[in-house]
XYZ file of C-alpha atoms in Angstrom:
761
model
C -0.068 0.003 -0.091
C 2.902 2.507 0.783
C 4.637 1.569 -2.316
C 1.480 2.291 -4.177
C 1.099 5.721 -2.725
C 4.893 6.676 -3.327
C 4.422 5.554 -7.051
C 1.253 7.721 -7.171
C 2.952 10.646 -5.595
C 6.019 10.160 -7.921
C 3.698 10.304 -11.097
C 1.893 13.340 -9.686
C 5.144 15.076 -9.186
C 6.275 14.292 -12.728
C 3.152 15.492 -14.237
C 3.227 18.928 -12.226
C 6.872 19.520 -13.393
C 6.083 18.897 -17.118
C 3.102 21.212 -16.689
C 5.252 24.013 -15.368
C 7.996 23.168 -17.986
C 5.599 23.421 -20.813
C 3.944 26.725 -19.956
C 7.360 28.451 -18.865
C 9.288 27.431 -21.874
C 7.848 30.084 -24.285
C 8.184 32.796 -21.597
C 11.744 31.914 -21.199
C 12.393 31.732 -24.804
C 10.635 34.964 -25.653
C 13.167 36.884 -23.297
C 15.920 35.925 -25.867
C 14.284 37.282 -28.918
C 15.262 40.920 -30.236
C 12.189 42.913 -30.137
C 13.612 45.976 -31.696
C 17.008 47.531 -32.738
C 17.461 51.276 -32.206
C 20.407 53.782 -32.649
C 21.279 56.793 -30.633
C 23.798 59.631 -30.700
C 24.031 59.779 -34.748
C 23.385 63.239 -35.952
C 25.237 63.076 -39.510
C 25.229 59.500 -40.281
C 21.635 58.265 -41.034
C 20.388 55.277 -38.843
C 19.566 53.138 -41.960
C 23.579 53.263 -42.920
C 24.357 51.982 -39.537
C 21.766 49.279 -39.327
C 22.811 48.089 -42.841
C 26.270 47.080 -41.404
C 25.144 45.000 -38.422
C 23.477 41.336 -38.318
C 21.251 41.818 -35.256
C 17.876 42.132 -36.529
C 14.257 42.434 -34.800
C 13.096 38.807 -34.510
C 16.357 37.157 -34.321
C 17.623 35.431 -31.273
C 19.862 37.728 -29.066
C 23.539 36.456 -29.410
C 26.213 38.345 -27.660
C 28.900 37.071 -30.112
C 26.901 38.597 -32.934
C 26.691 41.890 -30.879
C 30.513 42.027 -30.539
C 30.697 41.577 -34.283
C 28.192 44.508 -34.923
C 30.155 46.691 -32.594
C 33.328 45.877 -34.615
C 31.552 46.489 -37.898
C 30.375 49.886 -36.940
C 33.784 51.071 -35.649
C 34.995 49.983 -39.012
C 32.649 52.418 -40.759
C 35.270 55.127 -39.720
C 32.752 57.624 -38.476
C 32.702 57.031 -34.739
C 34.996 57.539 -31.925
C 32.964 55.254 -29.536
C 30.232 52.785 -29.858
C 28.471 51.090 -26.921
C 25.528 48.557 -26.850
C 22.607 48.642 -24.242
C 19.974 45.610 -24.058
C 16.825 46.314 -22.284
C 13.604 44.384 -21.580
C 10.853 44.923 -23.893
C 7.250 43.853 -23.816
C 7.910 40.905 -26.118
C 11.664 40.650 -25.900
C 14.938 42.541 -25.710
C 15.498 45.986 -27.045
C 19.137 46.400 -28.346
C 20.386 50.053 -28.401
C 23.565 50.898 -30.247
C 24.878 54.326 -28.720
C 27.376 55.972 -30.981
C 29.406 59.121 -30.838
C 30.247 60.547 -33.958
C 33.844 61.672 -34.969
C 34.180 65.637 -35.059
C 34.028 67.064 -38.893
C 36.976 69.166 -39.914
C 35.550 72.481 -40.816
C 38.767 74.298 -41.265
C 42.365 73.702 -42.058
C 44.885 76.216 -41.032
C 48.799 76.449 -41.944
C 51.026 78.491 -39.859
C 54.658 79.210 -40.564
C 54.557 78.325 -44.391
C 56.403 81.075 -46.217
C 58.175 79.251 -48.983
C 55.422 76.651 -50.048
C 52.161 77.896 -50.879
C 48.987 76.681 -48.833
C 47.216 75.324 -51.812
C 49.991 73.109 -52.542
C 50.212 71.754 -49.069
C 46.443 71.160 -49.001
C 46.793 68.739 -51.717
C 49.745 66.865 -50.217
C 47.948 66.081 -46.924
C 45.204 63.789 -48.150
C 42.687 65.473 -45.640
C 39.618 67.044 -47.032
C 37.246 69.648 -45.569
C 34.184 68.227 -43.904
C 35.773 64.799 -43.482
C 35.598 63.078 -40.234
C 38.545 63.371 -37.965
C 40.966 60.693 -38.197
C 44.003 60.783 -35.846
C 45.860 58.070 -38.093
C 45.205 60.328 -41.264
C 46.423 63.025 -39.249
C 49.932 61.441 -38.407
C 50.251 60.333 -41.905
C 49.599 63.810 -43.009
C 52.712 65.145 -41.085
C 54.873 62.641 -42.913
C 53.601 63.519 -46.269
C 54.312 67.268 -45.528
C 57.559 66.340 -44.297
C 58.364 64.362 -47.438
C 56.806 67.154 -49.615
C 59.223 69.845 -47.979
C 62.137 67.530 -48.157
C 61.514 67.284 -51.993
C 61.834 70.986 -52.073
C 65.016 71.042 -50.113
C 63.619 71.770 -46.563
C 64.901 68.595 -44.779
C 64.876 70.316 -41.341
C 61.487 71.330 -41.600
C 59.565 70.650 -38.075
C 55.771 70.185 -38.528
C 53.338 69.440 -35.762
C 49.405 69.587 -35.708
C 46.816 70.877 -33.145
C 43.270 70.025 -33.178
C 40.968 72.837 -32.100
C 37.428 72.125 -30.968
C 34.597 74.141 -32.531
C 30.749 74.164 -31.879
C 28.513 71.487 -33.479
C 31.060 68.699 -32.973
C 33.573 70.307 -35.508
C 37.081 70.872 -35.218
C 39.793 72.951 -36.875
C 43.234 71.438 -37.901
C 46.150 73.652 -37.349
C 49.618 72.578 -38.850
C 52.406 74.375 -37.184
C 55.400 74.544 -39.466
C 59.093 75.715 -38.994
C 60.462 75.477 -42.426
C 64.282 76.077 -41.844
C 66.591 76.592 -44.766
C 67.187 74.839 -47.902
C 69.746 72.093 -47.661
C 71.302 70.884 -50.977
C 73.511 68.007 -52.193
C 76.675 69.532 -52.414
C 78.861 66.508 -53.342
C 78.061 63.247 -55.302
C 81.085 60.770 -54.620
C 81.617 57.632 -57.036
C 83.817 54.842 -55.628
C 85.218 51.822 -57.407
C 84.661 53.097 -61.018
C 87.742 52.810 -63.271
C 86.467 52.302 -66.760
C 83.689 54.745 -66.706
C 84.505 58.348 -65.358
C 82.661 60.236 -62.567
C 81.424 62.757 -65.129
C 79.932 60.041 -67.404
C 77.946 58.572 -64.451
C 76.821 61.859 -63.136
C 75.378 62.741 -66.393
C 73.074 59.962 -66.541
C 71.822 60.561 -63.099
C 68.839 62.633 -62.352
C 70.279 63.738 -59.078
C 72.739 66.382 -59.540
C 75.119 68.587 -57.268
C 73.998 72.078 -56.305
C 74.632 74.504 -59.424
C 72.869 77.023 -61.472
C 70.954 74.375 -63.652
C 70.355 71.899 -60.819
C 68.881 74.822 -58.513
C 66.623 75.766 -61.365
C 65.375 72.263 -62.053
C 65.288 71.314 -58.626
C 67.440 68.316 -58.903
C 69.944 69.089 -56.186
C 67.668 68.135 -53.243
C 67.753 65.008 -51.538
C 65.159 62.642 -52.833
C 65.447 59.042 -51.812
C 63.294 57.782 -54.587
C 65.052 59.767 -56.981
C 68.355 58.115 -55.598
C 66.785 54.992 -55.965
C 66.027 55.521 -59.555
C 69.600 56.642 -60.161
C 71.031 53.331 -58.762
C 69.009 51.588 -61.351
C 70.012 54.081 -64.186
C 73.784 53.767 -63.511
C 73.413 50.054 -63.263
C 71.664 50.126 -66.851
C 74.373 52.496 -68.093
C 77.106 50.071 -67.159
C 75.071 47.120 -68.575
C 74.625 49.139 -71.956
C 78.456 49.600 -72.047
C 79.503 45.841 -71.845
C 79.676 45.743 -67.971
C 77.030 43.258 -67.684
C 78.318 42.104 -64.260
C 78.366 45.758 -62.638
C 76.670 46.235 -59.503
C 75.752 49.647 -57.638
C 75.306 49.666 -53.924
C 72.546 51.812 -52.163
C 73.832 55.425 -52.046
C 75.210 56.498 -48.517
C 74.155 59.887 -47.506
C 75.868 62.005 -44.872
C 75.683 65.768 -43.877
C 78.801 67.649 -44.149
C 78.870 70.557 -41.776
C 81.877 72.359 -43.778
C 79.962 72.074 -47.093
C 76.587 72.801 -45.359
C 75.018 70.264 -47.345
C 74.735 66.580 -48.150
C 77.263 64.008 -49.542
C 75.877 61.231 -51.336
C 78.332 58.182 -52.042
C 77.857 55.605 -54.607
C 79.999 52.480 -54.392
C 80.512 50.639 -57.814
C 81.677 47.266 -58.897
C 82.350 47.182 -62.561
C 83.826 43.965 -63.531
C 84.890 43.081 -66.876
C 83.724 44.725 -70.187
C 82.184 42.109 -72.501
C 81.974 42.287 -76.451
C 79.657 40.273 -78.711
C 81.231 37.308 -80.145
C 78.575 35.842 -82.397
C 75.119 36.900 -83.264
C 72.539 34.231 -84.575
C 68.887 33.378 -84.882
C 66.991 30.237 -84.448
C 63.478 29.150 -84.395
C 60.571 30.073 -86.797
C 62.178 32.042 -89.646
C 59.518 33.642 -92.015
C 62.224 35.344 -94.174
C 65.494 34.375 -95.336
C 68.008 34.462 -92.059
C 70.396 37.116 -93.728
C 67.383 39.462 -94.217
C 66.222 39.028 -90.518
C 69.842 39.581 -89.556
C 69.670 43.000 -91.327
C 67.433 44.542 -88.816
C 69.678 43.473 -85.831
C 72.112 46.187 -85.207
C 74.326 44.612 -82.492
C 77.198 42.906 -84.435
C 80.317 40.754 -83.743
C 82.943 42.887 -82.206
C 80.639 45.512 -80.784
C 80.576 46.194 -76.950
C 77.658 44.322 -75.527
C 74.526 46.664 -74.953
C 71.319 45.529 -73.195
C 69.424 48.376 -74.656
C 70.406 47.561 -78.421
C 69.488 43.865 -77.693
C 66.198 45.164 -76.364
C 65.767 47.186 -79.615
C 66.657 44.568 -81.824
C 63.926 42.357 -80.257
C 61.267 45.183 -81.179
C 62.895 45.194 -84.707
C 62.324 41.477 -85.166
C 58.986 41.636 -83.678
C 58.140 44.371 -85.967
C 59.345 42.565 -89.119
C 57.279 39.598 -88.075
C 54.079 41.749 -87.368
C 54.450 42.978 -91.222
C 54.002 39.336 -92.051
C 50.986 39.014 -90.146
C 52.520 37.476 -86.948
C 51.438 39.955 -84.341
C 52.090 37.888 -81.398
C 55.553 36.559 -82.373
C 57.888 36.075 -79.177
C 61.528 36.566 -79.355
C 63.684 35.373 -76.533
C 67.330 36.487 -76.185
C 69.784 33.624 -75.149
C 73.237 34.592 -74.132
C 76.333 32.598 -73.322
C 79.184 34.172 -71.479
C 82.893 33.416 -71.829
C 84.121 34.657 -68.505
C 87.771 34.125 -69.769
C 87.734 36.034 -72.839
C 84.920 38.322 -71.832
C 82.879 37.599 -74.927
C 79.193 36.931 -75.322
C 77.516 34.664 -77.774
C 73.869 36.113 -78.520
C 71.102 33.919 -79.829
C 67.642 35.247 -80.673
C 65.097 32.404 -80.439
C 62.060 33.175 -82.367
C 58.571 31.865 -82.094
C 56.362 33.265 -84.708
C 53.044 31.831 -83.291
C 49.810 31.753 -85.728
C 49.528 34.259 -88.437
C 46.767 36.683 -87.133
C 43.818 38.059 -88.874
C 41.718 41.019 -87.737
C 38.574 39.800 -86.253
C 36.937 42.899 -85.346
C 37.713 46.780 -85.337
C 35.938 48.760 -82.586
C 35.849 52.517 -82.660
C 35.383 54.581 -79.313
C 35.352 58.282 -78.645
C 34.066 59.557 -81.780
C 31.191 61.689 -80.709
C 31.173 63.908 -83.871
C 33.130 62.033 -86.580
C 31.008 59.178 -88.173
C 32.580 55.668 -88.279
C 32.872 55.485 -91.999
C 35.097 58.726 -91.946
C 37.487 56.896 -89.384
C 37.195 53.612 -91.128
C 38.207 54.946 -94.537
C 41.532 56.115 -93.114
C 42.257 52.727 -91.695
C 44.778 50.627 -93.808
C 43.490 47.309 -92.037
C 40.056 45.987 -92.289
C 38.257 42.800 -90.749
C 39.620 39.808 -92.232
C 42.909 41.178 -93.244
C 46.223 39.666 -91.963
C 47.541 41.963 -89.301
C 50.419 44.470 -90.409
C 52.508 46.724 -88.171
C 53.265 49.016 -90.803
C 49.693 49.278 -91.976
C 48.795 49.718 -88.229
C 51.182 52.899 -87.948
C 50.054 54.177 -91.416
C 46.499 54.111 -89.881
C 47.379 56.233 -86.738
C 49.043 58.475 -89.167
C 46.201 58.969 -91.556
C 43.858 59.755 -88.526
C 46.222 62.351 -87.195
C 46.573 63.863 -90.447
C 42.855 64.502 -90.648
C 43.203 67.291 -87.733
C 39.885 66.113 -86.132
C 41.275 64.649 -82.886
C 43.516 65.656 -80.135
C 44.541 61.907 -79.640
C 44.487 58.507 -81.519
C 45.488 55.252 -80.255
C 44.896 51.791 -81.655
C 45.031 49.008 -79.117
C 45.594 45.453 -79.712
C 44.117 42.609 -78.062
C 43.748 38.866 -78.454
C 40.512 37.742 -80.324
C 38.395 34.693 -79.951
C 40.913 32.156 -81.171
C 44.895 32.436 -81.182
C 44.987 33.454 -84.761
C 42.430 36.316 -84.400
C 42.980 39.899 -83.118
C 40.746 42.668 -81.969
C 41.625 46.331 -82.774
C 40.329 49.072 -80.496
C 40.461 52.482 -82.343
C 40.338 55.147 -79.421
C 39.931 58.925 -80.545
C 39.507 62.118 -78.622
C 37.733 64.664 -80.676
C 39.213 68.016 -81.272
C 37.335 71.394 -81.700
C 36.693 71.577 -85.425
C 34.326 74.375 -85.673
C 34.094 77.876 -84.661
C 31.872 81.011 -84.963
C 33.668 84.171 -83.925
C 33.532 87.848 -84.324
C 35.913 90.442 -82.994
C 39.130 91.977 -83.887
C 42.566 90.751 -84.957
C 45.831 92.164 -85.680
C 49.012 91.127 -87.895
C 51.908 92.828 -89.172
C 50.757 92.444 -92.708
C 47.014 93.619 -92.287
C 47.161 95.722 -89.034
C 44.021 95.970 -87.022
C 40.824 94.548 -88.572
C 37.311 93.312 -87.470
C 36.037 89.745 -88.529
C 33.142 87.512 -88.401
C 34.118 83.961 -89.140
C 32.103 80.640 -89.348
C 34.078 77.325 -90.061
C 33.759 73.751 -89.463
C 36.658 71.493 -90.518
C 34.550 68.371 -89.796
C 31.107 69.502 -91.203
C 28.193 66.955 -90.319
C 30.902 64.553 -89.023
C 31.701 63.717 -92.563
C 35.093 65.345 -92.895
C 33.702 68.191 -94.894
C 34.977 71.683 -94.707
C 32.944 74.801 -94.867
C 33.935 78.449 -94.185
C 32.386 81.865 -94.474
C 34.447 84.839 -93.402
C 33.918 88.437 -93.541
C 36.838 90.935 -92.518
C 36.901 94.651 -92.585
C 39.167 97.567 -91.631
C 42.970 98.039 -91.848
C 44.288 97.761 -95.106
C 42.073 94.636 -96.068
C 38.329 93.909 -96.664
C 37.258 90.357 -97.535
C 34.212 88.152 -98.058
C 35.004 84.530 -98.662
C 33.028 81.515 -98.912
C 34.443 77.911 -99.153
C 33.038 74.402 -99.263
C 35.433 71.201 -99.535
C 34.189 67.690 -99.620
C 37.037 65.012 -99.388
C 35.019 62.056 -100.531
C 32.425 62.448 -103.388
C 30.114 59.581 -104.107
C 32.072 57.706 -101.283
C 34.900 57.562 -103.609
C 38.619 59.183 -102.510
C 37.944 62.057 -104.991
C 37.692 65.527 -103.403
C 35.874 68.530 -104.556
C 36.070 72.116 -103.501
C 34.312 75.224 -104.367
C 35.304 78.845 -103.463
C 33.843 82.376 -104.135
C 35.502 85.632 -103.016
C 35.334 89.336 -103.057
C 38.287 91.397 -101.458
C 40.264 94.789 -101.415
C 43.516 95.468 -100.260
C 45.445 98.932 -100.113
C 49.171 98.742 -100.982
C 51.727 101.497 -100.720
C 51.511 102.388 -104.601
C 47.820 101.328 -105.415
C 44.707 99.746 -104.305
C 43.006 96.451 -105.717
C 39.668 95.000 -105.741
C 39.050 91.420 -106.813
C 36.139 89.488 -107.482
C 36.144 85.567 -108.428
C 35.863 81.871 -107.456
C 37.443 78.654 -108.099
C 36.293 74.830 -108.491
C 38.719 72.009 -108.109
C 39.071 68.325 -108.056
C 41.499 66.235 -106.253
C 42.257 62.429 -106.850
C 44.656 59.725 -105.390
C 47.738 58.693 -107.557
C 48.055 55.144 -106.159
C 50.434 54.320 -108.984
C 52.979 56.664 -107.368
C 52.342 55.819 -103.672
C 49.399 56.184 -101.220
C 50.456 59.708 -100.001
C 50.235 61.314 -103.240
C 47.244 63.068 -104.721
C 46.606 64.934 -107.995
C 44.364 67.921 -108.609
C 43.025 70.074 -111.089
C 41.456 73.639 -110.654
C 40.042 76.450 -112.623
C 39.809 79.986 -111.292
C 38.387 83.292 -112.687
C 39.338 86.586 -111.118
C 38.225 90.261 -111.985
C 40.442 92.667 -110.593
C 40.396 96.412 -110.541
C 43.455 98.587 -110.079
C 42.968 102.048 -108.707
C 44.134 104.809 -106.571
C 47.318 104.498 -108.262
C 50.092 106.889 -107.045
C 50.681 109.355 -109.713
C 54.567 109.580 -109.389
C 54.795 105.700 -108.994
C 56.667 103.323 -111.313
C 55.537 103.233 -115.060
C 55.236 99.446 -114.800
C 52.520 100.132 -111.841
C 50.797 103.145 -113.584
C 50.530 101.007 -116.827
C 48.095 98.421 -115.139
C 45.562 100.725 -113.816
C 42.110 99.690 -114.802
C 40.279 96.294 -114.686
C 41.618 93.127 -115.896
C 40.459 89.520 -115.850
C 42.409 86.431 -115.132
C 41.266 83.078 -116.369
C 43.371 80.176 -115.498
C 43.563 76.351 -115.016
C 46.142 74.683 -112.633
C 47.518 71.155 -112.483
C 49.334 69.859 -109.379
C 50.661 66.966 -107.137
C 50.659 66.943 -103.453
C 52.412 64.294 -101.347
C 51.746 64.551 -97.684
C 53.400 61.938 -95.323
C 53.607 64.012 -91.986
C 52.463 61.977 -88.896
C 50.476 64.801 -87.236
C 49.097 67.812 -89.156
C 49.174 70.087 -85.932
C 52.808 69.412 -84.897
C 54.539 67.124 -87.485
C 57.675 65.265 -86.077
C 58.450 63.303 -89.201
C 57.389 62.699 -92.844
C 57.160 65.651 -95.513
C 54.736 67.916 -97.302
C 55.595 68.336 -101.015
C 53.820 70.312 -103.719
C 54.189 71.057 -107.451
C 51.794 73.083 -109.551
C 51.654 74.365 -112.963
C 49.026 77.210 -113.784
C 48.162 78.170 -117.677
C 46.379 81.734 -117.635
C 44.819 83.129 -120.695
C 45.117 81.853 -124.176
C 42.271 79.528 -125.126
C 40.699 80.338 -121.632
C 40.325 83.961 -122.362
C 41.044 86.749 -120.057
C 43.353 89.961 -120.398
C 46.551 88.196 -118.637
C 48.568 85.406 -120.337
C 51.196 83.616 -118.486
C 52.384 80.276 -117.003
C 53.373 79.981 -113.458
C 55.466 76.988 -111.946
C 55.495 76.595 -108.201
C 57.220 73.985 -106.094
C 57.514 73.329 -102.456
C 59.317 70.727 -100.099
C 58.963 70.580 -96.355
C 60.640 67.922 -93.940
C 60.375 67.215 -90.509
C 62.966 65.333 -88.527
C 62.288 64.406 -84.708
C 65.154 64.889 -82.410
C 65.352 64.416 -78.451
C 62.759 65.504 -76.131
C 60.092 65.881 -78.954
C 62.000 68.674 -80.545
C 61.590 68.999 -84.280
C 63.919 70.275 -87.091
C 61.663 71.738 -90.059
C 63.695 72.107 -93.409
C 61.559 73.771 -96.248
C 62.377 75.017 -99.666
C 60.052 76.895 -102.010
C 60.660 77.775 -105.665
C 58.688 79.909 -108.227
C 58.923 80.769 -111.821
C 56.682 83.100 -114.193
C 56.562 83.195 -117.965
C 54.739 85.934 -119.636
C 52.965 84.696 -123.046
C 52.231 86.893 -125.933
C 48.774 87.992 -126.274
C 48.140 88.998 -122.850
C 49.848 90.688 -119.671
C 51.449 89.662 -116.541
C 50.507 92.166 -114.060
C 52.544 93.365 -111.042
C 50.035 91.969 -108.474
C 50.813 88.375 -110.043
C 54.496 88.651 -109.619
C 56.651 87.382 -106.839
C 57.118 89.456 -103.529
C 58.715 88.030 -100.447
C 59.427 89.113 -96.826
C 56.975 88.646 -93.681
C 55.905 86.149 -91.283
C 55.200 83.597 -93.934
C 58.413 83.886 -96.170
C 61.555 85.569 -95.101
C 61.085 87.024 -91.662
C 63.041 90.112 -90.224
C 61.715 91.886 -93.369
C 58.532 93.793 -93.813
C 55.592 92.397 -95.734
C 56.714 92.088 -99.429
C 59.693 94.020 -98.923
C 62.108 91.848 -100.930
C 61.427 92.361 -104.506
C 63.010 93.932 -107.558
C 62.659 97.683 -107.559
C 62.256 100.634 -110.310
C 65.633 101.822 -110.686
C 64.339 105.535 -110.658
C 61.499 105.537 -108.002
C 62.855 102.483 -106.095
C 59.371 101.054 -105.798
C 58.699 97.351 -105.457
C 57.761 95.926 -108.894
C 57.851 92.280 -108.355
C 59.818 89.526 -109.984
C 59.426 86.567 -112.107
C 61.673 84.147 -110.106
C 61.433 83.308 -106.536
C 63.443 81.172 -104.196
C 62.974 80.753 -100.286
C 64.617 78.373 -97.790
C 63.519 78.178 -94.165
C 65.029 76.101 -91.166
C 63.182 75.864 -87.816
C 64.147 74.107 -84.694
C 60.914 73.571 -82.557
C 60.664 72.932 -78.899
C 57.121 71.993 -77.323
C 56.640 73.871 -74.199
C 53.500 72.240 -73.124
C 52.870 68.423 -72.942
C 49.814 68.650 -75.579
C 52.142 70.836 -77.862
C 49.785 73.666 -77.915
C 52.592 76.014 -77.099
C 55.923 75.765 -78.816
C 58.921 77.952 -78.970
C 61.177 77.991 -82.043
C 64.405 79.460 -83.513
C 64.642 79.991 -87.240
C 66.975 80.781 -90.269
C 65.362 82.119 -93.335
C 66.830 83.008 -96.684
C 65.451 84.199 -99.854
C 65.156 86.582 -102.795
C 63.133 87.528 -105.941
C 64.665 87.981 -109.482
C 63.664 89.694 -112.861
C 63.225 87.161 -115.806
C 66.425 88.211 -117.329
C 68.303 87.454 -113.936
C 69.573 84.053 -112.942
C 68.957 82.424 -109.661
C 71.790 83.041 -107.168
C 72.374 82.081 -103.773
C 75.105 84.781 -103.187
C 72.595 87.695 -103.282
C 69.879 86.024 -101.001
C 68.545 87.918 -98.014
C 69.134 86.034 -94.865
C 67.878 86.599 -91.425
C 67.694 84.574 -88.029
C 65.371 84.923 -85.070
C 63.157 83.277 -82.576
C 59.485 83.175 -81.587
C 56.560 81.338 -80.010
C 53.282 79.890 -81.269
C 50.251 79.055 -79.267
C 47.022 77.365 -80.187
C 44.888 79.552 -77.941
C 41.079 79.316 -77.463
C 40.979 82.472 -79.799
C 42.567 80.725 -82.324
C 46.516 80.161 -83.440
C 48.811 82.830 -82.269
C 52.416 83.615 -83.694
C 54.911 86.086 -82.356
C 58.323 85.843 -84.195
C 61.324 88.378 -83.943
C 63.490 88.203 -87.055
C 66.844 89.957 -87.444
C 68.093 90.811 -91.176
C 71.570 89.571 -91.683
C 72.393 91.375 -94.988
C 69.714 93.969 -95.630
C 69.924 96.852 -98.314
C 69.766 100.468 -97.145
C 66.103 100.644 -97.789
C 65.251 97.553 -96.116
C 64.232 96.870 -92.456
C 67.052 95.794 -90.131
C 64.568 93.772 -87.719
C 60.838 93.030 -87.533
C 58.561 91.735 -84.817
C 55.832 89.862 -86.584
C 52.536 88.973 -85.062
C 49.714 87.012 -86.113
C 46.393 85.776 -84.652
C 43.682 83.627 -86.058
C 45.629 82.285 -89.256
C 46.998 78.750 -89.614
C 50.652 78.024 -88.760
């Protein structure tokens, strides 16, 4: 009986305990559920931005490890100096509160003590912007950046600290306190261990220089550790390019010398023996006879070994293979040293790879110019075998258009090893303008103008121009239309109509007329040559003739018509129409006036011009130009003075007045023009700006004009030298050039400052 009661009591206890657990369990579980997530203390950073980085969400189970991660993630946002978490009981669970303290905002940046370096430059260096959050790590880094910046300008002893100044509304000001000190220069560069290569040769290849007038001006006499590291590499390369392939250069040692009041930098050099080339050979895939490939290799047997020349020879071989369609050919130089005889055997191992066709040509950046205008200038098309020469010719063709600031053609592999994609990337240049205002030149003086022009009309490469100029000694109305491709063929057409007046010293002239021309390629000569034919009609009135002028001038008073047809050949192979660095411009023309064409004038005119460009160091260019002319009067008509040759001025022989060089009337000494002309110009051009919109130049000009009965003669040609600047300004091209005559005659100018704005170079 007792056992039964005990068993009954045990069952009742178990049932009661189970009942309690069943009803209490939801209440216990409910206490660990997140009812709400709140953010406090934020003013600038929105609540949603904070909630987006945390994992704790309403309805999720409260987990303190997750809360710890949330706290770290909020810190990582970088906007807060302090983050706390509070957990409170809610009606249905726990309320999690993230209490943040925002970092102050930098409202002001102040520099004190900077006298040598301007504040705007210092602000660019620190890497801290106004209204950004205060970051002490960034502040410490900014001090190092400022010290490096000052050191790069020679102020190695500059002392810099910062101060954070509280301001209202949780803002701060940062004050940098600077003690610049004086500049410290590199006073001496020591080279130790060099025997075959002199100190002078080594110092010449270095960027870092000892203090001197030029190095002071260029800023290369300051201690710059990055620059010194670069110099170590430059010296090593210099040795390797002179056969010392085992040469090594130690890291520079720097010390301050009190007597010199500057730094002494020491480089220790191990030269080793000088090596010469023993044998040069090629192996692998040969697409041309071996002796033909060997011709492009400039490093020969007996030469001093030169790593840079090896690199150039590799590029030359790759270029040769690219012209055969093997765009991805690989050339590996293998060398074998004879350490006893100090000789090197050089083997170029060539792997031609597959012959590559153009899979696709993409064109980018042409917001104005139509695709077909670009494609017709390309020497490569989809399906063609790749050619490195044709690729370069395509770039040159696009640059010659003058429509683009920049032209690049990038190569990349296509969908198969034997396919390639070309990406043609262009940047459009301004090709149209509408302007009105005033201009000035030493030829036309002050004048007003209204001009509308477009060199890439409708994006089709067409040119249209309307010009009205008035005032000074010239008035002009001119309309011109040029179409480079007619009927989608490389046949150009041009129409021009004009009406102008010009006052000369001895007479005035009015002309009304026009011209029409056709141009066409002469591919049998080469791809750069075009022929053209032009008909021109001009009705000229000569009036206000000075009564005591030369008889030659007085005899042409009245109205005369000129009807002529011209034939010519142009060859243009320059790489860039705005700033040519290589190639040439050549032109020859013959004009037949009068005769069966009618008109009052009858003569033949022959003109020839050849201009060549040669690129030198630092993107500088030498221009050589020659111009020749010959006039032949025919029976049955006139050869008026205004059609004869006169030279002098900014476009012919500088240092002389406009049209000052001419045969003169023996009695009145007036200019009466000549039937023969010859001009030579030499220019050395130096780009001042990276985009070559501003250039400086020095020049030598020589030229003269002769009568029909006289012979061409170099001995009596006028000569001048001078210098100038040219600028492609927003207002148009500007030329300022000052010439000095070397052998002027008594009635000629000794020097002349030429100025022109708005005309082409």
